[in-house]
Structure formats: structure tokens, C-alpha cells
PDB file of C-alpha atoms in Angstrom:
ATOM      1  CA  SER R   1     103.497  77.186 116.838  1.00 58.00           C
ATOM      2  CA  ALA R   2     101.406  74.049 116.523  1.00 65.00           C
ATOM      3  CA  ALA R   3      98.925  75.274 119.130  1.00 69.00           C
ATOM      4  CA  ALA R   4      98.350  78.541 117.228  1.00 70.00           C
ATOM      5  CA  ASN R   5      97.706  76.578 114.038  1.00 71.00           C
ATOM      6  CA  LEU R   6      95.183  74.359 115.808  1.00 70.00           C
ATOM      7  CA  ASP R   7      93.431  77.433 117.237  1.00 74.00           C
ATOM      8  CA  PHE R   8      93.210  78.926 113.734  1.00 74.00           C
ATOM      9  CA  VAL R   9      91.697  75.720 112.348  1.00 72.00           C
ATOM     10  CA  ALA R  10      89.140  75.555 115.161  1.00 71.00           C
ATOM     11  CA  GLU R  11      88.113  79.198 114.629  1.00 73.00           C
ATOM     12  CA  PHE R  12      87.958  78.788 110.840  1.00 66.00           C
ATOM     13  CA  GLU R  13      85.749  75.722 111.192  1.00 62.00           C
ATOM     14  CA  GLN R  14      83.267  77.665 113.315  1.00 58.00           C
ATOM     15  CA  VAL R  15      83.137  80.516 110.767  1.00 55.00           C
ATOM     16  CA  VAL R  16      82.594  78.261 107.761  1.00 55.00           C
ATOM     17  CA  GLY R  17      80.240  75.829 109.452  1.00 55.00           C
ATOM     18  CA  ASP R  18      79.084  72.496 108.149  1.00 61.00           C
ATOM     19  CA  ARG R  19      79.490  71.675 104.492  1.00 65.00           C
ATOM     20  CA  THR R  20      77.984  69.015 102.313  1.00 68.00           C
ATOM     21  CA  PRO R  21      80.340  66.020 102.269  1.00 72.00           C
ATOM     22  CA  ALA R  22      82.271  65.848  99.015  1.00 71.00           C
ATOM     23  CA  ALA R  23      81.029  62.291  98.434  1.00 67.00           C
ATOM     24  CA  ASN R  24      77.476  63.647  98.056  1.00 75.00           C
ATOM     25  CA  LEU R  25      78.635  66.073  95.358  1.00 77.00           C
ATOM     26  CA  CYS R  26      80.340  63.421  93.234  1.00 81.00           C
ATOM     27  CA  ILE R  27      78.585  61.522  90.485  1.00 85.00           C
ATOM     28  CA  PRO R  28      79.946  58.403  88.800  1.00 86.00           C
ATOM     29  CA  LEU R  29      81.231  58.843  85.262  1.00 90.00           C
ATOM     30  CA  LYS R  30      79.897  56.387  82.718  1.00 92.00           C
ATOM     31  CA  PHE R  31      81.966  55.647  79.643  1.00 92.00           C
ATOM     32  CA  LYS R  32      80.781  54.120  76.401  1.00 94.00           C
ATOM     33  CA  ILE R  33      83.678  51.995  75.217  1.00 95.00           C
ATOM     34  CA  SER R  34      83.612  50.498  71.743  1.00 97.00           C
ATOM     35  CA  ASN R  35      84.481  46.851  71.104  1.00 97.00           C
ATOM     36  CA  GLU R  36      87.659  48.015  69.376  1.00 98.00           C
ATOM     37  CA  VAL R  37      88.806  49.898  72.487  1.00 97.00           C
ATOM     38  CA  GLN R  38      87.853  46.970  74.744  1.00 97.00           C
ATOM     39  CA  GLU R  39      89.998  44.662  72.591  1.00 98.00           C
ATOM     40  CA  ALA R  40      92.888  47.150  72.726  1.00 98.00           C
ATOM     41  CA  ILE R  41      92.609  47.220  76.534  1.00 97.00           C
ATOM     42  CA  LYS R  42      92.643  43.400  76.691  1.00 98.00           C
ATOM     43  CA  SER R  43      95.658  43.304  74.378  1.00 98.00           C
ATOM     44  CA  ALA R  44      97.502  45.900  76.481  1.00 98.00           C
ATOM     45  CA  ALA R  45      96.736  43.928  79.659  1.00 98.00           C
ATOM     46  CA  ALA R  46      98.095  40.739  78.059  1.00 98.00           C
ATOM     47  CA  ASN R  47     101.243  42.574  76.895  1.00 97.00           C
ATOM     48  CA  LEU R  48     101.777  43.958  80.397  1.00 97.00           C
ATOM     49  CA  GLU R  49     101.347  40.494  81.889  1.00 96.00           C
ATOM     50  CA  ASN R  50     104.021  39.152  79.511  1.00 96.00           C
ATOM     51  CA  LEU R  51     106.408  41.973  80.416  1.00 95.00           C
ATOM     52  CA  VAL R  52     105.874  41.442  84.148  1.00 94.00           C
ATOM     53  CA  ASN R  53     106.423  37.698  83.852  1.00 94.00           C
ATOM     54  CA  ASN R  54     109.663  38.204  81.903  1.00 93.00           C
ATOM     55  CA  VAL R  55     111.423  40.427  84.445  1.00 89.00           C
ATOM     56  CA  GLU R  56     114.500  38.967  86.062  1.00 87.00           C
ATOM     57  CA  ALA R  57     116.129  40.781  88.966  1.00 82.00           C
ATOM     58  CA  CYS R  58     119.176  39.949  91.018  1.00 82.00           C
ATOM     59  CA  GLY R  59     120.598  41.912  93.917  1.00 81.00           C
ATOM     60  CA  PHE R  60     123.749  41.761  95.965  1.00 82.00           C
ATOM     61  CA  SER R  61     125.337  43.606  98.843  1.00 84.00           C
ATOM     62  CA  PHE R  62     128.449  45.674  98.079  1.00 86.00           C
ATOM     63  CA  ASP R  63     130.545  46.335 101.180  1.00 89.00           C
ATOM     64  CA  LYS R  64     133.940  47.421  99.794  1.00 93.00           C
ATOM     65  CA  TYR R  65     133.146  51.098 100.382  1.00 93.00           C
ATOM     66  CA  GLY R  66     130.154  53.346 100.925  1.00 91.00           C
ATOM     67  CA  LYS R  67     128.857  56.875 100.586  1.00 91.00           C
ATOM     68  CA  GLU R  68     131.536  58.386 102.824  1.00 94.00           C
ATOM     69  CA  PHE R  69     134.293  57.258 100.450  1.00 95.00           C
ATOM     70  CA  ILE R  70     132.327  58.578  97.471  1.00 95.00           C
ATOM     71  CA  LYS R  71     131.890  61.937  99.240  1.00 95.00           C
ATOM     72  CA  SER R  72     135.619  61.997 100.098  1.00 97.00           C
ATOM     73  CA  GLN R  73     136.259  61.859  96.340  1.00 96.00           C
ATOM     74  CA  LYS R  74     134.104  65.007  95.975  1.00 96.00           C
ATOM     75  CA  LEU R  75     131.339  63.084  94.201  1.00 94.00           C
ATOM     76  CA  SER R  76     127.618  62.912  94.880  1.00 92.00           C
ATOM     77  CA  PRO R  77     126.571  59.402  95.980  1.00 91.00           C
ATOM     78  CA  ASP R  78     123.356  59.752  93.949  1.00 88.00           C
ATOM     79  CA  SER R  79     125.150  60.725  90.740  1.00 86.00           C
ATOM     80  CA  TYR R  80     127.753  57.997  91.355  1.00 91.00           C
ATOM     81  CA  ILE R  81     125.046  55.323  91.519  1.00 89.00           C
ATOM     82  CA  GLN R  82     123.248  56.802  88.489  1.00 85.00           C
ATOM     83  CA  MET R  83     126.461  56.576  86.468  1.00 88.00           C
ATOM     84  CA  ALA R  84     127.086  53.025  87.688  1.00 90.00           C
ATOM     85  CA  MET R  85     123.595  51.986  86.601  1.00 87.00           C
ATOM     86  CA  GLN R  86     123.977  53.629  83.186  1.00 88.00           C
ATOM     87  CA  PHE R  87     127.373  52.002  82.704  1.00 92.00           C
ATOM     88  CA  ALA R  88     126.046  48.566  83.717  1.00 91.00           C
ATOM     89  CA  PHE R  89     123.148  48.902  81.262  1.00 90.00           C
ATOM     90  CA  TYR R  90     125.538  49.937  78.501  1.00 92.00           C
ATOM     91  CA  ARG R  91     127.841  46.978  79.180  1.00 94.00           C
ATOM     92  CA  LEU R  92     124.894  44.572  79.074  1.00 92.00           C
ATOM     93  CA  HIS R  93     123.072  45.932  76.029  1.00 93.00           C
ATOM     94  CA  LYS R  94     125.755  47.882  74.095  1.00 93.00           C
ATOM     95  CA  VAL R  95     123.412  50.890  73.827  1.00 91.00           C
ATOM     96  CA  PRO R  96     122.897  53.826  76.208  1.00 88.00           C
ATOM     97  CA  ALA R  97     120.005  53.522  78.649  1.00 84.00           C
ATOM     98  CA  ALA R  98     116.920  55.694  78.480  1.00 82.00           C
ATOM     99  CA  HIS R  99     117.374  57.783  81.604  1.00 78.00           C
ATOM    100  CA  TYR R 100     114.850  59.771  83.638  1.00 77.00           C
ATOM    101  CA  GLU R 101     115.551  62.281  86.393  1.00 77.00           C
ATOM    102  CA  SER R 102     113.208  64.761  88.000  1.00 79.00           C
ATOM    103  CA  ALA R 103     114.256  68.334  88.741  1.00 82.00           C
ATOM    104  CA  ALA R 104     112.368  70.502  91.209  1.00 81.00           C
ATOM    105  CA  THR R 105     111.902  74.160  90.336  1.00 81.00           C
ATOM    106  CA  ARG R 106     109.478  74.800  93.208  1.00 78.00           C
ATOM    107  CA  LYS R 107     111.601  77.622  94.630  1.00 81.00           C
ATOM    108  CA  PHE R 108     110.966  79.677  91.496  1.00 82.00           C
ATOM    109  CA  LEU R 109     107.787  81.465  90.426  1.00 83.00           C
ATOM    110  CA  HIS R 110     105.244  78.862  89.267  1.00 81.00           C
ATOM    111  CA  GLY R 111     107.827  76.194  90.074  1.00 79.00           C
ATOM    112  CA  ARG R 112     107.034  72.548  89.524  1.00 81.00           C
ATOM    113  CA  THR R 113     108.761  69.272  88.774  1.00 79.00           C
ATOM    114  CA  GLU R 114     110.412  69.018  85.389  1.00 81.00           C
ATOM    115  CA  THR R 115     111.737  65.963  83.590  1.00 80.00           C
ATOM    116  CA  ILE R 116     115.367  65.620  82.585  1.00 79.00           C
ATOM    117  CA  ARG R 117     116.248  62.898  80.106  1.00 76.00           C
ATOM    118  CA  SER R 118     120.009  62.788  80.099  1.00 73.00           C
ATOM    119  CA  CYS R 119     122.532  60.272  78.897  1.00 71.00           C
ATOM    120  CA  SER R 120     126.012  60.319  80.386  1.00 67.00           C
ATOM    121  CA  VAL R 121     127.647  57.651  78.229  1.00 62.00           C
TER     122      VAL R 121
END
């Protein structure tokens, strides 16, 4: 229960006692950056600024059907939307989209998050 957990924390704190705050143990890292690297950083920042300024987004509300209809067709709403996005990208650009999906393996020994790069076109 929550109360038992709080009791454990209170008892553990008394056993361990006071510790030095982590901030006192940290030291700032100082980097020596060459002019070449500084110029590369400035160039990357300018490129990012251009990319950000050239993004165009448009949204709309679709109310013809929703997730219940998709489920009634024995489809996953998430996979349905993923396919719709990939198809829309393909129709716009005539090439498959670069796709990223994470997969959790945490229930297995040493589990972690893995990356899946799939293309369904």
C-alpha cells in the first residue's frame, strides 16, 4: 500500500542519513572548441532556422467516422492512421516516407525500446 511505501522511505532515510547535495558534487565541463567547429555550429543553426521557417502545416477535423468504426473493421486505429499518413506522403511526393516506430521490449530480459523503420507502401 501507499502507506507502507512511505514508511519504508522514512525508515530508509533515517538509516542512510544526510548526504552531500548532488549539486555540490558536480563540476562544470569546459570545452575547447576550434573556430572550424564554431563555424559548423553557426552553419547548422542557420540551416535549422531555414528549415523551421519553411514548414507549412494545415489541419482539419474529420468527422465522417472515428475509432469505433475502425475497430469494427478489425483494424487498429493507430496502424490505420499510420497507413493514412504514409499514403498521403506518397501521394504528395511520389516516394515512400521515411517511417519511425518504437517497439518496447521491456517485458523481456534486458528489455528496452527498439527502433523499427518500416515502409508499408
